[in-house]
Amino acid sequence: MDGEIDIDSFNANLDEYTRLFHQLLPSKKIVNVFKPYNNQSPTKFADAYKSMSNFTFQLVGTDICHFSSDGVNITKSLVDNLKSASLRKISIAKHKGTQQHIELIRRNAQTLEVIHIKNVTTHALVKMTYRGAHKGTLVYPRLRELYITSCAGYRSLKHNQPTCDPFPALRVLDCQGHFPFATSVVLDCGRSHISVLRIDADRHLLDILDESGILEDGSFKYLNLMSLGWRHRVATPRDEHANQLFVKALNMAPFASTVENCGLRIVNFAENILPKINFSDHLRTLNLEGTFLTMKDAVKLLSKFKRLDTAYVSLNEEPAASTVRMPTVEELQGYQSELKAFSFSNVSVLNVRHANYKNSRRAAEFLVLMTSIMTSIKKINLGRKHVTRPDSIVRRVSYVLRRPIYKTDDYVNSVEYAVEALHCF
């Protein structure tokens, strides 16, 4: 849009486009609305932007089932326009301004099955379950999946908290950022029906849930996937807080097939964490991306799970390591002897997300050493995003395998090494 705009002609063109759009798509059920990049000043073309906004919402119609918006503010006119719709899925990202996006969700509480919401405040989310003064909790009887990303703000009892289960059919609760609810009601009630739970548990939330016993060992018996890690927060949990999250995630869901413990700065693993873990026979996948362990600690942990097949790890040098040279044969044999009791593992695929070693050769040395101890490993995938020079590490593996200690080891020589492709979106 360069220069001046004839707003009457502009509107006439939009009206004609709307007519043709409805003619071509009379029975649309899914509508995605997004704001394209534009470097023009929004104030200079205020009337045109207003017309475009109204035009966009005219296209939506009233009979849709799925509505998605990205960078387009939800207005009262759109909410009113969709008052007769029975939306089953809503996805809202980058909404700013009024609370109309929450009002749109509230109006469809009886029919919604899936909600995705990004960049939202805790107050707005709590308001989503608030029916009104003295009217109790607004219940979403059919909601199966709730995804919250980049939730910010302060958790407060002053905001009207749900008094009963607002999501009785919920199967997936995925909250990245600040968990909005200041009481344990949602998680307490959810223990009987939630099968996938991902939350970032800060200290305050951990205290709330500990007081009510929500995170006790075995408290979530129906979970298939459990994550108490730190995926979308700046202040990474460390020390005792991180240690608590690590243990709770593994112990509170005894039948989970997947557990994620990501982004935790744990300390004194062998002394303060390992003895407290209840090693489940049901766990098949363990994701420890961003939670750093030494090779020795990783072996001790992974080998204890009898059915664990796939692991994601972030590896660090041993604390005392200060050399850049390759380990001697005597040092390698020392590791093998020390960890012999942990050699009976089931892990076949090891995904290395970080490998913090002094150089590529040392990284290759310790990866090969790990396969000589955990002989169940069939494949090692190196992540390209965070692993420094992964292709160089793979090349150096071939040199490591020529060492006399490995030359005749069939298990070690049969392991496949690969570098994951970097996907661009």
Short mmCIF file of N, CA and C in Angstrom, two decimals, residues 138-140 162-168 185-186 189-190:
data_model
loop_
_atom_site.label_atom_id
_atom_site.label_comp_id
_atom_site.label_asym_id
_atom_site.label_seq_id
_atom_site.Cartn_x
_atom_site.Cartn_y
_atom_site.Cartn_z
N LEU A 138 -17.05 -22.30 35.26
CA LEU A 138 -17.48 -22.59 33.89
C LEU A 138 -16.80 -23.88 33.44
N VAL A 139 -17.60 -24.88 33.10
CA VAL A 139 -17.09 -26.21 32.77
C VAL A 139 -17.06 -26.40 31.26
N TYR A 140 -15.99 -27.02 30.78
CA TYR A 140 -15.83 -27.37 29.36
C TYR A 140 -15.99 -28.88 29.24
N PRO A 162 -11.07 -21.97 39.88
CA PRO A 162 -12.11 -22.99 39.76
C PRO A 162 -12.31 -23.74 41.07
N THR A 163 -13.57 -24.04 41.37
CA THR A 163 -13.90 -24.77 42.60
C THR A 163 -14.24 -26.23 42.34
N CYS A 164 -14.39 -26.59 41.05
CA CYS A 164 -14.60 -27.98 40.66
C CYS A 164 -13.81 -28.21 39.37
N ASP A 165 -13.83 -29.41 38.86
CA ASP A 165 -13.05 -29.73 37.67
C ASP A 165 -13.62 -29.02 36.45
N PRO A 166 -12.91 -28.03 35.88
CA PRO A 166 -13.44 -27.31 34.71
C PRO A 166 -13.27 -28.10 33.41
N PHE A 167 -12.42 -29.13 33.43
CA PHE A 167 -12.13 -29.88 32.21
C PHE A 167 -12.27 -31.39 32.48
N PRO A 168 -13.48 -31.89 32.71
CA PRO A 168 -13.65 -33.28 33.13
C PRO A 168 -13.29 -34.32 32.07
N VAL A 185 -6.82 -27.59 42.22
CA VAL A 185 -8.06 -28.22 41.76
C VAL A 185 -7.91 -28.86 40.38
N VAL A 186 -7.36 -28.13 39.41
CA VAL A 186 -7.27 -28.64 38.04
C VAL A 186 -6.43 -29.91 37.99
N CYS A 189 -8.13 -32.91 40.26
CA CYS A 189 -9.24 -33.57 39.56
C CYS A 189 -8.74 -34.29 38.30
N GLY A 190 -7.71 -33.72 37.69
CA GLY A 190 -7.20 -34.30 36.45
C GLY A 190 -6.49 -35.62 36.61
#
